[in-house]
Short mmCIF file of C-alpha atoms and ligand atoms in Angstrom, two decimals:
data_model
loop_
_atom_site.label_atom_id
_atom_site.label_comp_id
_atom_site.label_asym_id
_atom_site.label_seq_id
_atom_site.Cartn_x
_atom_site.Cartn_y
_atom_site.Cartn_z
CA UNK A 1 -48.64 -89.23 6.96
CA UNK A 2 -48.59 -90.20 10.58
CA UNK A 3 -51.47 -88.84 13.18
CA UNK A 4 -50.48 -89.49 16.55
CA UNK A 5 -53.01 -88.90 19.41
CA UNK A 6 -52.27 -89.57 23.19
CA UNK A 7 -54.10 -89.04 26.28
CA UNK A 8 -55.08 -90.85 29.15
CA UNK A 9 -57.59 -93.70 29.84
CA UNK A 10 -61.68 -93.20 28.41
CA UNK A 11 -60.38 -89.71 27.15
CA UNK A 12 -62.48 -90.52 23.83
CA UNK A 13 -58.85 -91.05 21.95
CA UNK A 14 -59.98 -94.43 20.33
CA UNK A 15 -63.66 -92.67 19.55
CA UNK A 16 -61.93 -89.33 18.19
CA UNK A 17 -59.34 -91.82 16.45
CA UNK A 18 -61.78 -93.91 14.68
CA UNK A 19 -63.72 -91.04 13.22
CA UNK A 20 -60.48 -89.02 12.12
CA UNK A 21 -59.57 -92.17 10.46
CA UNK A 22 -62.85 -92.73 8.47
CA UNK A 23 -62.94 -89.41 7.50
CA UNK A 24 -59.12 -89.25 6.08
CA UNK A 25 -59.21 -92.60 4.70
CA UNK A 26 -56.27 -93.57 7.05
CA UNK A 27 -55.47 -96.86 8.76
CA UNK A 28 -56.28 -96.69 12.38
CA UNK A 29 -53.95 -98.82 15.48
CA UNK A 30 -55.64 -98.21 19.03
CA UNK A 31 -52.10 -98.94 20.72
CA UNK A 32 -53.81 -99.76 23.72
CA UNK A 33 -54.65 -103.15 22.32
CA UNK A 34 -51.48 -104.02 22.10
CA UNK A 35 -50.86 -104.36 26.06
CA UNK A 36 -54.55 -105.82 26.43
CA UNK A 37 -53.49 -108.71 24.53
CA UNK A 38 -50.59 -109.14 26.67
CA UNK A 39 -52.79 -108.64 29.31
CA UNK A 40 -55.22 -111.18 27.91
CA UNK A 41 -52.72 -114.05 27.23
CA UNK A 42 -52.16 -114.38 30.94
CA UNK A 43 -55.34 -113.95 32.17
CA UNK A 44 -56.27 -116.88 29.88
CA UNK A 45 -53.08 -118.88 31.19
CA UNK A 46 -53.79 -118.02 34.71
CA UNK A 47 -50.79 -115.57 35.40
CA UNK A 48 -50.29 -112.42 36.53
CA UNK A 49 -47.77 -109.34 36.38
CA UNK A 50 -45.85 -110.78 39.41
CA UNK A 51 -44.18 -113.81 37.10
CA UNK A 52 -41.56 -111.32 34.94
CA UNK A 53 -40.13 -114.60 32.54
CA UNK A 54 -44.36 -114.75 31.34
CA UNK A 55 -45.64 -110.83 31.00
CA UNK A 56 -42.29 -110.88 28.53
CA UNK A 57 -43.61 -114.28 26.97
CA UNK A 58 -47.42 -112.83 26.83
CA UNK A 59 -45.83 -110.21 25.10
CA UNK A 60 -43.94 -112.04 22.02
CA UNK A 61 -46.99 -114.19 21.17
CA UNK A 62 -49.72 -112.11 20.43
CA UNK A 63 -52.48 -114.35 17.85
CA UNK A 64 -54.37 -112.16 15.85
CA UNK A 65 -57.46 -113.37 17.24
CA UNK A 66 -56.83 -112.25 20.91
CA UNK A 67 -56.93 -108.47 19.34
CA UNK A 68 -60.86 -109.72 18.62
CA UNK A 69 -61.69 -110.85 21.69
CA UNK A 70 -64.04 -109.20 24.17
CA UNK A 71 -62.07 -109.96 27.21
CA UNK A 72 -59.87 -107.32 25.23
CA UNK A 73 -62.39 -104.52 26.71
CA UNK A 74 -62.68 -105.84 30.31
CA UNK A 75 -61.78 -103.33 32.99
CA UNK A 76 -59.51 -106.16 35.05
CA UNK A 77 -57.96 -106.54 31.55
CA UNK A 78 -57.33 -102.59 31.27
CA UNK A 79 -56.23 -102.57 34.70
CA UNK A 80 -53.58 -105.53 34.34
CA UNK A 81 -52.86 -104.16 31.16
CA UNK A 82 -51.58 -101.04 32.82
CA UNK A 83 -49.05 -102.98 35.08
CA UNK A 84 -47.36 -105.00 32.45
CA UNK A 85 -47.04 -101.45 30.00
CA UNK A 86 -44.57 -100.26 32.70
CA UNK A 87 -42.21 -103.25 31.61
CA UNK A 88 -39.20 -102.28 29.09
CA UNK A 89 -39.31 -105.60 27.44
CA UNK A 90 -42.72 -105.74 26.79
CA UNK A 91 -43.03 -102.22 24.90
CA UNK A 92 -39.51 -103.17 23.39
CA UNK A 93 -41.28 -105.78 22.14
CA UNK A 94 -44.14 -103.55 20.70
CA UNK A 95 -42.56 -101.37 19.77
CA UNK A 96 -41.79 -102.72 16.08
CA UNK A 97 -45.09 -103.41 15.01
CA UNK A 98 -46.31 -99.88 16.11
CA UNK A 99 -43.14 -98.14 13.98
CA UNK A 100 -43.95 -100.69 11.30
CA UNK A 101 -48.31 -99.83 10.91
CA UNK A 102 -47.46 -96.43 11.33
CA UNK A 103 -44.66 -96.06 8.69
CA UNK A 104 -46.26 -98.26 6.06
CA UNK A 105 -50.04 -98.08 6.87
CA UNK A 106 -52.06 -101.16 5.73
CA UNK A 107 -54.06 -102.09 2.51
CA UNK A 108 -52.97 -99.12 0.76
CA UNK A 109 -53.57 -95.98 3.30
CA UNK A 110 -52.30 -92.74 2.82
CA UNK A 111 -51.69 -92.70 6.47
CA UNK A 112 -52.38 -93.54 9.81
CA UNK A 113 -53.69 -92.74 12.99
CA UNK A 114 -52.19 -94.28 16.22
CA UNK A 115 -53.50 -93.62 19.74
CA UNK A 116 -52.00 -94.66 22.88
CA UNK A 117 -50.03 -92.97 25.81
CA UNK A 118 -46.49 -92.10 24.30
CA UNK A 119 -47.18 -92.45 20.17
CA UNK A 120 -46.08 -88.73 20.27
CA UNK A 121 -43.20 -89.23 22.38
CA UNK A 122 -41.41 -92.50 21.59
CA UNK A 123 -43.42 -94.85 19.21
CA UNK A 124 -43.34 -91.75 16.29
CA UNK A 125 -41.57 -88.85 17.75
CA UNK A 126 -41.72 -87.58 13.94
CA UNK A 127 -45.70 -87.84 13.83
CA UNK A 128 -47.08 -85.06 11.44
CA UNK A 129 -49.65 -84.32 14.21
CA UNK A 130 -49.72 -84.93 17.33
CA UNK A 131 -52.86 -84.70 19.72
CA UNK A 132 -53.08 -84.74 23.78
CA UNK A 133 -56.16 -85.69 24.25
CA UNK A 134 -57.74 -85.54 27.82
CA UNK A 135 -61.01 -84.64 30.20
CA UNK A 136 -60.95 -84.73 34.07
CA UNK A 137 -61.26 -88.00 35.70
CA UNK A 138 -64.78 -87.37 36.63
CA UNK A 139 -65.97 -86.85 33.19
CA UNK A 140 -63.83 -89.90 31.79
CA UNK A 141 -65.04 -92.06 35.07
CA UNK A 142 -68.59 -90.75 33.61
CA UNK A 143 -68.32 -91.75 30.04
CA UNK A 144 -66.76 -95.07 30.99
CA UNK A 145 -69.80 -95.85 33.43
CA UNK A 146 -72.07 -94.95 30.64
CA UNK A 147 -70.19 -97.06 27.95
CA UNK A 148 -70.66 -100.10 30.54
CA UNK A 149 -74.36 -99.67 31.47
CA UNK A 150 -75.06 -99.25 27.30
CA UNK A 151 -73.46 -102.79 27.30
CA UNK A 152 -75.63 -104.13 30.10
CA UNK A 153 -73.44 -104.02 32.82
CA UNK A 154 -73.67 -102.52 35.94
CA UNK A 155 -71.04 -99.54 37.07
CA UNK A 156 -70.64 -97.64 40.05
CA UNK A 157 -69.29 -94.26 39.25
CA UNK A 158 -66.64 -94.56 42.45
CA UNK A 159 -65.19 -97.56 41.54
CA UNK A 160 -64.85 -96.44 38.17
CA UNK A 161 -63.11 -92.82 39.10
CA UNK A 162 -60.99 -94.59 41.52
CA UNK A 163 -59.37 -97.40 38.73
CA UNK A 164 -59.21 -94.50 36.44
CA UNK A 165 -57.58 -92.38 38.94
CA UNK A 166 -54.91 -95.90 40.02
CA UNK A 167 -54.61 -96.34 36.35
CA UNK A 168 -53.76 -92.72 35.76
CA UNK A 169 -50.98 -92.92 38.12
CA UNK A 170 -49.35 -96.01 37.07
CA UNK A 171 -49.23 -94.99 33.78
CA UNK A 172 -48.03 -91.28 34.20
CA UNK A 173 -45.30 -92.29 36.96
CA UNK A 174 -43.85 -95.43 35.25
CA UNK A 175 -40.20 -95.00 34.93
CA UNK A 176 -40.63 -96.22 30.75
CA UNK A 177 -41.82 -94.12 28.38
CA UNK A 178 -44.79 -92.81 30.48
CA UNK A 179 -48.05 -90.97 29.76
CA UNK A 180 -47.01 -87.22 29.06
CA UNK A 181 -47.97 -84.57 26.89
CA UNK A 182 -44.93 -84.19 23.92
CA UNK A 183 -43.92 -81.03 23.07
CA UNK A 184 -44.89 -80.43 20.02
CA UNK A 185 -48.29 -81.85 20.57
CA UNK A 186 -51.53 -79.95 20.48
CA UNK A 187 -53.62 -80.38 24.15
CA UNK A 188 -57.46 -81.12 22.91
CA UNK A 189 -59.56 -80.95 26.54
CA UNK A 190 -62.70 -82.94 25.58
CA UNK A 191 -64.27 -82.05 29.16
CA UNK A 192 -67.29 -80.04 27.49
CA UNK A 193 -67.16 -81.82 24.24
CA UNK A 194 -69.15 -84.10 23.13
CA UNK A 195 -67.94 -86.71 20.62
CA UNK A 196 -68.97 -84.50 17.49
CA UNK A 197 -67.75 -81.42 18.94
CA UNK A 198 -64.66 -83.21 19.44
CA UNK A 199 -64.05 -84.41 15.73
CA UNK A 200 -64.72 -80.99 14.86
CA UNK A 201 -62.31 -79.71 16.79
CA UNK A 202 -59.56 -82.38 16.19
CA UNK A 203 -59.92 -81.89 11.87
CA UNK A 204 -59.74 -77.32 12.91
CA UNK A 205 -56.65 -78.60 14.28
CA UNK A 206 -55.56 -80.96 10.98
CA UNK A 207 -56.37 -78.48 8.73
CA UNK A 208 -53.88 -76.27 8.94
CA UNK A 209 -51.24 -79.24 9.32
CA UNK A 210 -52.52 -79.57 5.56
CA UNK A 211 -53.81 -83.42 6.08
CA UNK A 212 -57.30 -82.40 4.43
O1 LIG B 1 -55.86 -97.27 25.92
P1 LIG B 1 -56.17 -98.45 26.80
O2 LIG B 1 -56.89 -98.06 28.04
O3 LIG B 1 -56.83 -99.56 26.06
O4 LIG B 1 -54.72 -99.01 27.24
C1 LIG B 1 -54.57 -100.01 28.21
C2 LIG B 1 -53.25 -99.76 28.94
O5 LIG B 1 -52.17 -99.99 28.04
C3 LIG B 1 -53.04 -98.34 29.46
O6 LIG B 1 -53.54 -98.13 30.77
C4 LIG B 1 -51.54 -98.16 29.41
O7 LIG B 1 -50.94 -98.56 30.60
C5 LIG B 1 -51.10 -99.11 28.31
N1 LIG B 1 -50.69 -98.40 27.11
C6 LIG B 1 -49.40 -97.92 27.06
N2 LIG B 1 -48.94 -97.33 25.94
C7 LIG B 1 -49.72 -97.19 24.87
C8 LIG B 1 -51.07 -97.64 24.91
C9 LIG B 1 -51.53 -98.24 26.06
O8 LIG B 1 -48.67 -98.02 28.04
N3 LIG B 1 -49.23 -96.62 23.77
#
């Protein structure tokens, strides 16, 4: 049983993910990780997205321990992260291990949930459900902001709304499998939700998919 949930950046997929997954007893893979760690492993060797031969290097070494780290959740990390996602070798390279957690779940799991930008479309076009999940850029810029100032650090809402907005772009106009809504997927707008509201929501729409 395969849950796939897309949507752009601080849309409240990985929150919405997380609880969905608790709740069905499924295995959870926040995509997004995936290209942070990329992201990560040349920030740490003092690269950037400019040198092609070492985004596809960053790519194909990926320790276990970089998916831990809390670099992971830095916004320059989301940003770069966002610029190396629009190569074709690097999500080739991905792409395996997403097919391979979602088709044979961890430790056991019934299923899993993976969230991302194209889980719907490319990673598992044959999800069982698939979720768009999205807010306007204000409200996202807004959660973000608050998510940072819980952690002690201090946001401005414009610069915020304005890497969401870049980051938006990048990832909806990239040639390679870019952010869009599939088909078949179900659009969940989480402007005037709240996270609760929003799991509510997201297991109306399971139900009848018969996953609970
Ligand atoms: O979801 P998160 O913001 O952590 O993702 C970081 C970046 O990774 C995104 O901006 C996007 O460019 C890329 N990404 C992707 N495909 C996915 C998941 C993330 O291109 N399935």
């Amino acid at each position: 049983m395969i849950i796939a949930i897309d949507g752009p950046a601080a849309a409240g997929k990985g929150t919405l993910a997380r609880r969905l997954a608790k709740h069905l007893n499924f295995a959870y893979l926040d995509s997004g990780s995936l290209y942070r760690a990329v992201a990560l492993n040349l920030i740490i060797s003092g690269q950037d997205e400019n040198n092609e031969d070492g985004v596809i290097a960053a790519s194909k070494n990926i320790e276990p321990s970089l998916l831990e780290d809390p670099r992971l959740r830095d916004e320059a990390t989301g940003h770069l992260a966002s610029k190396v996602a629009s190569n074709k070798i690097v999500r080739e390279n991905l792409l395996h291990f997403q097919q391979n957690f979602a088709a044979n779940p961890p430790n056991g799991e019934a299923g899993a949930i993976v969230d991302g930008r194209d889980i719907g479309t490319v990673v598992c076009p044959e999800a069982d459900l698939k979720l768009f999940v999205t807010a306007t850029a204000d409200e996202r810029a807004k959660r973000r902001q608050l998510e940072l100032e819980q952690k002690g650090i201090a946001a401005n809402h414009e610069n915020i709304l304005s890497d969401i907005q870049a980051r938006d772009k990048m990832d909806s106009e990239r040639a390679t499998s870019p952010l869009v809504q599939a088909e078949d997927a179900i659009l969940l707008d989480t402007t005037n939700l709240n996270a609760e509201k929003a799991f509510q929501a997201a297991l109306g729409l399971i139900k009848p998919a018969n996953l609970v």
